[in-house]
Short mmCIF file of C-alpha atoms and ligand atoms in Angstrom, two decimals:
data_model
loop_
_atom_site.label_atom_id
_atom_site.label_comp_id
_atom_site.label_asym_id
_atom_site.label_seq_id
_atom_site.Cartn_x
_atom_site.Cartn_y
_atom_site.Cartn_z
CA UNK A 1 -22.20 30.53 -1.64
CA UNK A 2 -25.73 27.89 -1.17
CA UNK A 3 -25.20 24.49 0.57
CA UNK A 4 -26.64 21.47 -1.35
CA UNK A 5 -27.88 18.91 1.56
CA UNK A 6 -28.40 15.49 1.72
CA UNK A 7 -30.86 14.67 4.18
CA UNK A 8 -30.69 10.76 4.94
CA UNK A 9 -33.89 9.61 6.77
CA UNK A 10 -37.46 11.38 6.41
CA UNK A 11 -39.01 9.96 9.44
CA UNK A 12 -40.91 12.47 11.63
CA UNK A 13 -38.04 14.32 12.45
CA UNK A 14 -35.80 14.13 9.17
CA UNK A 15 -39.02 15.45 7.28
CA UNK A 16 -39.10 18.09 10.06
CA UNK A 17 -35.28 19.30 8.92
CA UNK A 18 -36.00 19.76 5.17
CA UNK A 19 -39.32 21.66 6.18
CA UNK A 20 -37.29 24.17 8.04
CA UNK A 21 -33.72 23.89 5.90
CA UNK A 22 -36.10 25.10 2.73
CA UNK A 23 -38.77 27.93 4.69
CA UNK A 24 -36.39 29.44 7.10
CA UNK A 25 -32.72 28.74 6.93
CA UNK A 26 -30.84 31.83 4.64
CA UNK A 27 -27.77 29.93 2.26
CA UNK A 28 -29.43 26.09 1.59
CA UNK A 29 -30.54 24.03 -1.03
CA UNK A 30 -32.19 20.42 -0.38
CA UNK A 31 -30.33 18.64 -3.33
CA UNK A 32 -30.91 14.86 -2.80
CA UNK A 33 -32.54 12.63 0.20
CA UNK A 34 -32.39 9.43 1.13
CA UNK A 35 -35.56 6.69 3.13
CA UNK A 36 -35.76 3.28 3.53
CA UNK A 37 -39.21 3.89 2.78
CA UNK A 38 -39.07 5.06 -0.34
CA UNK A 39 -42.82 6.69 -0.82
CA UNK A 40 -41.96 9.07 2.22
CA UNK A 41 -38.77 9.95 0.49
CA UNK A 42 -40.64 10.68 -2.69
CA UNK A 43 -43.61 12.31 -0.52
CA UNK A 44 -41.15 15.30 1.53
CA UNK A 45 -38.61 15.51 -2.20
CA UNK A 46 -42.39 16.63 -3.91
CA UNK A 47 -42.09 19.47 -1.99
CA UNK A 48 -38.87 20.37 -2.44
CA UNK A 49 -38.41 22.02 -6.09
CA UNK A 50 -35.08 19.77 -7.60
CA UNK A 51 -34.42 18.20 -4.50
CA UNK A 52 -33.68 14.27 -6.20
CA UNK A 53 -34.43 10.99 -4.38
CA UNK A 54 -30.98 8.41 -4.00
CA UNK A 55 -32.35 4.68 -2.82
CA UNK A 56 -28.66 4.01 -1.62
CA UNK A 57 -27.62 6.80 1.93
CA UNK A 58 -24.05 6.36 1.09
CA UNK A 59 -24.37 6.99 -2.98
CA UNK A 60 -26.33 10.18 -1.51
CA UNK A 61 -23.16 10.40 0.68
CA UNK A 62 -20.65 10.11 -2.33
CA UNK A 63 -23.35 12.15 -4.64
CA UNK A 64 -21.41 15.44 -5.87
CA UNK A 65 -24.82 17.50 -5.75
CA UNK A 66 -24.04 17.15 -2.19
CA UNK A 67 -21.67 19.18 -0.44
CA UNK A 68 -22.73 17.85 3.29
CA UNK A 69 -24.90 15.41 5.58
CA UNK A 70 -27.87 15.84 7.61
CA UNK A 71 -28.60 12.21 9.33
CA UNK A 72 -32.19 11.66 10.79
CA UNK A 73 -32.13 7.98 10.01
CA UNK A 74 -32.50 5.00 12.87
CA UNK A 75 -29.62 5.64 15.32
CA UNK A 76 -28.17 1.68 14.53
CA UNK A 77 -27.53 3.53 11.17
CA UNK A 78 -25.84 6.58 12.60
CA UNK A 79 -22.09 5.37 12.76
CA UNK A 80 -21.88 3.97 9.57
CA UNK A 81 -22.89 6.94 8.13
CA UNK A 82 -20.85 9.68 9.92
CA UNK A 83 -18.13 7.43 8.99
CA UNK A 84 -18.93 7.01 5.05
CA UNK A 85 -19.38 11.63 5.59
CA UNK A 86 -16.13 11.65 6.87
CA UNK A 87 -14.35 9.25 4.54
CA UNK A 88 -15.86 11.18 1.84
CA UNK A 89 -14.68 14.51 3.43
CA UNK A 90 -18.05 15.65 4.11
CA UNK A 91 -19.26 18.03 6.36
CA UNK A 92 -22.33 16.19 8.63
CA UNK A 93 -24.63 16.89 10.70
CA UNK A 94 -25.83 13.51 13.04
CA UNK A 95 -28.76 13.48 14.84
CA UNK A 96 -28.51 12.17 18.44
CA UNK A 97 -26.73 9.06 19.28
CA UNK A 98 -23.39 9.69 17.38
CA UNK A 99 -23.54 5.68 17.95
CA UNK A 100 -25.62 4.42 20.62
CA UNK A 101 -22.60 3.22 22.12
CA UNK A 102 -19.89 3.57 23.14
CA UNK A 103 -17.65 2.26 21.00
CA UNK A 104 -19.11 3.04 17.92
CA UNK A 105 -18.92 6.60 19.26
CA UNK A 106 -15.36 6.77 20.04
CA UNK A 107 -14.86 4.52 16.28
CA UNK A 108 -16.35 8.62 15.06
CA UNK A 109 -14.13 10.08 17.24
CA UNK A 110 -11.29 8.80 16.06
CA UNK A 111 -12.07 8.66 12.50
CA UNK A 112 -12.21 11.91 12.68
CA UNK A 113 -9.05 12.74 14.67
CA UNK A 114 -7.03 10.28 11.51
CA UNK A 115 -8.79 13.10 9.08
CA UNK A 116 -7.33 15.68 10.72
CA UNK A 117 -10.31 18.44 10.98
CA UNK A 118 -13.44 18.55 12.66
CA UNK A 119 -16.32 17.75 10.13
CA UNK A 120 -19.36 15.86 12.60
CA UNK A 121 -21.85 18.05 14.20
CA UNK A 122 -24.00 16.53 16.66
CA UNK A 123 -27.64 17.23 17.09
CA UNK A 124 -27.82 18.39 20.65
CA UNK A 125 -30.34 21.59 19.75
CA UNK A 126 -30.91 22.75 23.23
CA UNK A 127 -27.46 24.60 22.98
CA UNK A 128 -29.23 26.60 20.40
CA UNK A 129 -32.22 27.54 22.66
CA UNK A 130 -32.55 31.18 23.81
CA UNK A 131 -33.85 29.66 27.32
CA UNK A 132 -30.99 27.53 27.59
CA UNK A 133 -28.09 29.98 26.21
CA UNK A 134 -29.43 32.89 28.74
CA UNK A 135 -28.50 30.74 31.46
CA UNK A 136 -25.10 29.92 30.47
CA UNK A 137 -24.79 33.40 29.35
CA UNK A 138 -25.86 34.35 33.33
CA UNK A 139 -23.47 31.92 34.18
CA UNK A 140 -20.40 33.57 32.11
CA UNK A 141 -20.94 36.74 33.16
CA UNK A 142 -21.38 35.22 36.97
CA UNK A 143 -24.60 36.70 37.86
CA UNK A 144 -24.79 33.68 40.18
CA UNK A 145 -20.71 32.99 40.92
CA UNK A 146 -19.27 29.53 40.94
CA UNK A 147 -22.11 27.04 40.23
CA UNK A 148 -23.31 24.55 43.06
CA UNK A 149 -26.07 22.25 42.07
CA UNK A 150 -28.24 22.09 38.87
CA UNK A 151 -31.73 21.04 38.88
CA UNK A 152 -33.32 19.42 35.47
CA UNK A 153 -36.98 17.73 34.71
CA UNK A 154 -37.30 16.57 31.49
CA UNK A 155 -40.69 15.37 30.92
CA UNK A 156 -42.78 13.92 27.42
CA UNK A 157 -46.55 13.43 27.74
CA UNK A 158 -45.93 10.13 26.53
CA UNK A 159 -43.90 7.42 25.62
CA UNK A 160 -44.21 4.91 22.98
CA UNK A 161 -45.26 1.74 23.80
CA UNK A 162 -42.95 -0.91 24.61
CA UNK A 163 -40.41 1.87 25.36
CA UNK A 164 -37.66 -0.19 27.65
CA UNK A 165 -37.22 2.01 31.18
CA UNK A 166 -33.50 2.30 29.23
CA UNK A 167 -34.86 4.46 27.04
CA UNK A 168 -35.98 6.82 29.02
CA UNK A 169 -31.71 7.20 29.47
CA UNK A 170 -30.78 7.10 26.33
CA UNK A 171 -33.80 9.29 24.72
CA UNK A 172 -34.36 11.53 26.92
CA UNK A 173 -31.97 11.69 30.06
CA UNK A 174 -28.86 12.26 27.27
CA UNK A 175 -30.20 16.08 25.96
CA UNK A 176 -29.62 16.64 30.22
CA UNK A 177 -26.29 14.63 30.17
CA UNK A 178 -24.90 16.94 27.23
CA UNK A 179 -27.35 20.24 29.28
CA UNK A 180 -24.40 19.44 32.23
CA UNK A 181 -21.36 19.42 30.15
CA UNK A 182 -22.57 22.21 27.71
CA UNK A 183 -23.74 24.73 30.28
CA UNK A 184 -21.25 24.00 33.17
CA UNK A 185 -17.93 23.10 30.80
CA UNK A 186 -16.70 20.26 32.79
CA UNK A 187 -16.94 16.24 32.00
CA UNK A 188 -19.56 14.34 33.81
CA UNK A 189 -17.88 11.78 36.30
CA UNK A 190 -20.38 9.69 38.00
CA UNK A 191 -23.80 8.86 37.51
CA UNK A 192 -26.66 6.95 40.18
CA UNK A 193 -30.29 6.37 39.09
CA UNK A 194 -33.10 5.77 41.24
CA UNK A 195 -36.36 4.43 40.62
CA UNK A 196 -38.88 6.21 42.75
CA UNK A 197 -42.52 4.59 42.95
CA UNK A 198 -43.82 3.99 38.93
CA UNK A 199 -46.67 5.79 37.60
CA UNK A 200 -49.68 3.32 37.33
CA UNK A 201 -50.46 4.66 34.32
CA UNK A 202 -47.52 3.42 32.66
CA UNK A 203 -47.83 0.08 30.95
CA UNK A 204 -45.11 -2.83 30.42
CA UNK A 205 -43.72 -2.54 32.88
CA UNK A 206 -41.59 0.25 32.83
CA UNK A 207 -40.27 2.14 35.70
CA UNK A 208 -41.88 5.83 34.84
CA UNK A 209 -40.33 8.64 36.22
CA UNK A 210 -36.90 8.38 37.07
CA UNK A 211 -34.52 10.35 39.46
CA UNK A 212 -31.14 10.40 37.85
CA UNK A 213 -28.13 12.33 39.96
CA UNK A 214 -24.99 13.67 37.90
CA UNK A 215 -22.25 14.49 39.45
CA UNK A 216 -19.32 16.45 37.58
CA UNK A 217 -15.10 16.85 38.03
CA UNK A 218 -15.27 19.61 40.05
CA UNK A 219 -18.06 18.28 42.39
CA UNK A 220 -20.93 19.89 41.29
CA UNK A 221 -24.29 17.79 41.72
CA UNK A 222 -27.45 17.67 39.40
CA UNK A 223 -30.70 16.07 39.36
CA UNK A 224 -32.40 15.31 36.59
CA UNK A 225 -36.04 13.74 36.70
CA UNK A 226 -36.92 12.13 33.46
CA UNK A 227 -40.63 11.04 33.05
CA UNK A 228 -41.95 10.62 30.20
CA UNK A 229 -45.65 9.00 30.52
CA UNK A 230 -46.22 12.92 33.17
CA UNK A 231 -49.67 12.84 30.89
CA UNK A 232 -50.04 17.15 30.55
CA UNK A 233 -47.37 17.72 27.80
CA UNK A 234 -43.73 17.84 27.05
CA UNK A 235 -41.95 20.55 29.26
CA UNK A 236 -38.28 21.08 29.83
CA UNK A 237 -36.48 22.75 32.87
CA UNK A 238 -34.08 24.04 34.30
CA UNK A 239 -32.21 25.75 37.45
CA UNK A 240 -28.98 26.42 37.80
CA UNK A 241 -28.24 27.50 41.85
CA UNK A 242 -25.21 29.39 42.67
CA UNK A 243 -22.58 30.97 45.63
CA UNK A 244 -24.62 34.25 44.50
CA UNK A 245 -28.01 33.93 43.42
CA UNK A 246 -29.62 31.22 40.47
CA UNK A 247 -30.48 30.94 36.88
CA UNK A 248 -34.16 29.55 35.97
CA UNK A 249 -34.77 28.10 32.35
CA UNK A 250 -36.85 31.09 30.35
CA UNK A 251 -40.00 28.99 29.77
CA UNK A 252 -41.77 30.18 26.72
CA UNK A 253 -45.06 29.50 28.61
CA UNK A 254 -45.77 30.58 31.81
CA UNK A 255 -48.26 28.25 33.48
CA UNK A 256 -48.71 27.42 36.96
CA UNK A 257 -50.93 24.64 37.37
CA UNK A 258 -50.04 21.97 34.63
CA UNK A 259 -52.66 18.96 34.04
CA UNK A 260 -53.77 16.62 31.68
CA UNK A 261 -57.25 17.17 33.58
CA UNK A 262 -58.03 20.61 32.73
CA UNK A 263 -57.77 22.23 29.15
CA UNK A 264 -56.18 25.54 29.90
CA UNK A 265 -52.95 23.39 32.10
CA UNK A 266 -51.85 21.21 29.26
CA UNK A 267 -48.97 22.11 27.56
CA UNK A 268 -48.44 20.21 24.06
CA UNK A 269 -47.38 16.95 23.76
CA UNK A 270 -44.23 17.59 21.16
CA UNK A 271 -40.75 18.71 21.67
CA UNK A 272 -40.50 19.72 18.32
CA UNK A 273 -43.07 22.68 19.97
CA UNK A 274 -40.94 23.30 22.66
CA UNK A 275 -37.48 23.57 20.35
CA UNK A 276 -38.54 24.60 17.40
CA UNK A 277 -36.34 28.13 17.78
CA UNK A 278 -33.90 25.65 18.43
CA UNK A 279 -33.80 23.86 15.58
CA UNK A 280 -34.27 26.10 13.47
CA UNK A 281 -30.88 28.07 14.81
CA UNK A 282 -29.18 25.11 15.21
CA UNK A 283 -29.39 24.08 11.26
CA UNK A 284 -28.96 27.90 10.27
CA UNK A 285 -25.29 27.96 12.55
CA UNK A 286 -25.21 24.41 11.07
CA UNK A 287 -25.49 25.55 7.54
CA UNK A 288 -23.54 29.00 7.83
CA UNK A 289 -20.28 26.80 9.62
CA UNK A 290 -20.10 24.60 6.39
CA UNK A 291 -19.76 27.45 4.14
CA UNK A 292 -17.27 29.04 6.40
CA UNK A 293 -15.32 25.72 6.50
CA UNK A 294 -16.28 25.85 10.12
CA UNK A 295 -17.59 22.73 12.43
CA UNK A 296 -20.06 24.34 14.62
CA UNK A 297 -22.48 23.42 17.29
CA UNK A 298 -22.01 19.94 19.53
CA UNK A 299 -18.09 18.02 18.41
CA UNK A 300 -17.91 14.05 17.84
CA UNK A 301 -16.19 14.56 21.76
CA UNK A 302 -19.43 15.92 23.02
CA UNK A 303 -21.17 12.89 21.21
CA UNK A 304 -18.86 10.72 22.38
CA UNK A 305 -19.41 11.61 26.32
CA UNK A 306 -22.98 11.72 25.82
CA UNK A 307 -22.96 8.39 24.88
CA UNK A 308 -20.33 7.94 27.40
CA UNK A 309 -22.66 9.02 30.17
CA UNK A 310 -25.79 7.40 28.92
CA UNK A 311 -23.90 3.69 28.79
CA UNK A 312 -23.02 4.53 32.69
CA UNK A 313 -27.28 5.25 33.43
CA UNK A 314 -28.44 2.41 31.37
CA UNK A 315 -25.65 0.48 33.52
CA UNK A 316 -27.14 2.57 36.92
CA UNK A 317 -30.29 1.43 36.55
CA UNK A 318 -29.50 -2.15 37.67
CA UNK A 319 -26.50 -1.01 40.48
CA UNK A 320 -27.60 -0.05 44.05
CA UNK A 321 -24.65 2.88 43.98
CA UNK A 322 -22.66 5.42 41.73
CA UNK A 323 -21.64 3.97 38.13
CA UNK A 324 -18.46 5.79 36.55
CA UNK A 325 -18.55 7.72 33.75
CA UNK A 326 -14.59 6.96 32.45
CA UNK A 327 -13.71 9.14 29.33
CA UNK A 328 -10.52 8.41 27.12
CA UNK A 329 -8.62 10.98 27.03
CA UNK A 330 -9.91 13.91 24.95
CA UNK A 331 -7.45 14.26 21.69
CA UNK A 332 -6.44 17.92 20.93
CA UNK A 333 -8.72 18.48 17.72
CA UNK A 334 -11.27 19.21 19.97
CA UNK A 335 -9.67 20.74 22.97
CA UNK A 336 -10.50 24.58 21.20
CA UNK A 337 -13.64 25.72 20.85
C1 ISE B 401 -36.83 12.22 21.95
O1 ISE B 401 -36.62 11.56 21.29
C2 ISE B 401 -36.40 13.39 21.72
O2 ISE B 401 -34.97 13.47 20.95
C3 ISE B 401 -36.73 14.54 22.11
O3 ISE B 401 -35.32 15.63 22.42
C4 ISE B 401 -36.65 14.50 23.87
O4 ISE B 401 -36.77 15.54 24.19
C5 ISE B 401 -37.40 13.14 23.98
O5 ISE B 401 -38.26 12.96 25.15
C6 ISE B 401 -37.16 12.26 23.27
O6 ISE B 401 -37.59 11.04 23.82
#
């Protein structure tokens, strides 16, 4: 079976997904694209034989030539589009966030539960990164015994001008929240945010870096450095410390010094380079899952839990202490897998 995918949003991420689906994923054809900027959609469709441009994203969702939908449009549109996919009974892969607010993400969970089958996947691509998969396998194989602490680093070269401090939590730390939940298979219970001295290179009053503490149900502590103007490049690190040893994220390029001041110590600024293979595997697994009528990857529940943790993180920016992460009861639909 060839899965016919409709892509909504042909900006940087959506256009990248169209390219990856077309060049490196088996069993799929991009049959339609849609974007607010119709010229941009035309330019992307021109590279894909047989792809049509539909100006109305909801028409794309309901189009008879679209079996499954990939949502990569602006965050504020995600909830409405994913709900439309559920109504149409079509599988959907939504870029993070599932919805910008916890209430919005919960509405998606509730709609999926009402429908009685899992159709929604959320684009937390790190779950497919070979390095992260290896850390999880080490934990499962009991290489380090019981996990105790997780150290995470999330650095971007530069943030977009005008990025609010909350954007460091909702756009970047949210990936670490998902990593904590996925790796440890526990929920997050509390989030604390510290604001260390800000880099003098940051303009516009954004607090950068941030130091985030995450607690989980078993009492495990994760610390997350988020630094989105690190100058030298995009980098993530992760170390899981257990009773018998530690598991370190395998970094694609082993560079001991990293600096924007020396050519040999620079790292690519683009997270898409770092996670290109993760994106490819995520898309392949999603397409194979659609063909097998199975939901794969992060679920709507995972998307909801990440948004609730991010919302607590944003509140923690203004709070002197930890902010609780209060999740609704997990519906049975999300108990397996
Ligand atoms: C960006 O929006 C992403 O989603 C990347 O995965 C993340 O690592 C980056 O920090 C964000 O700005």
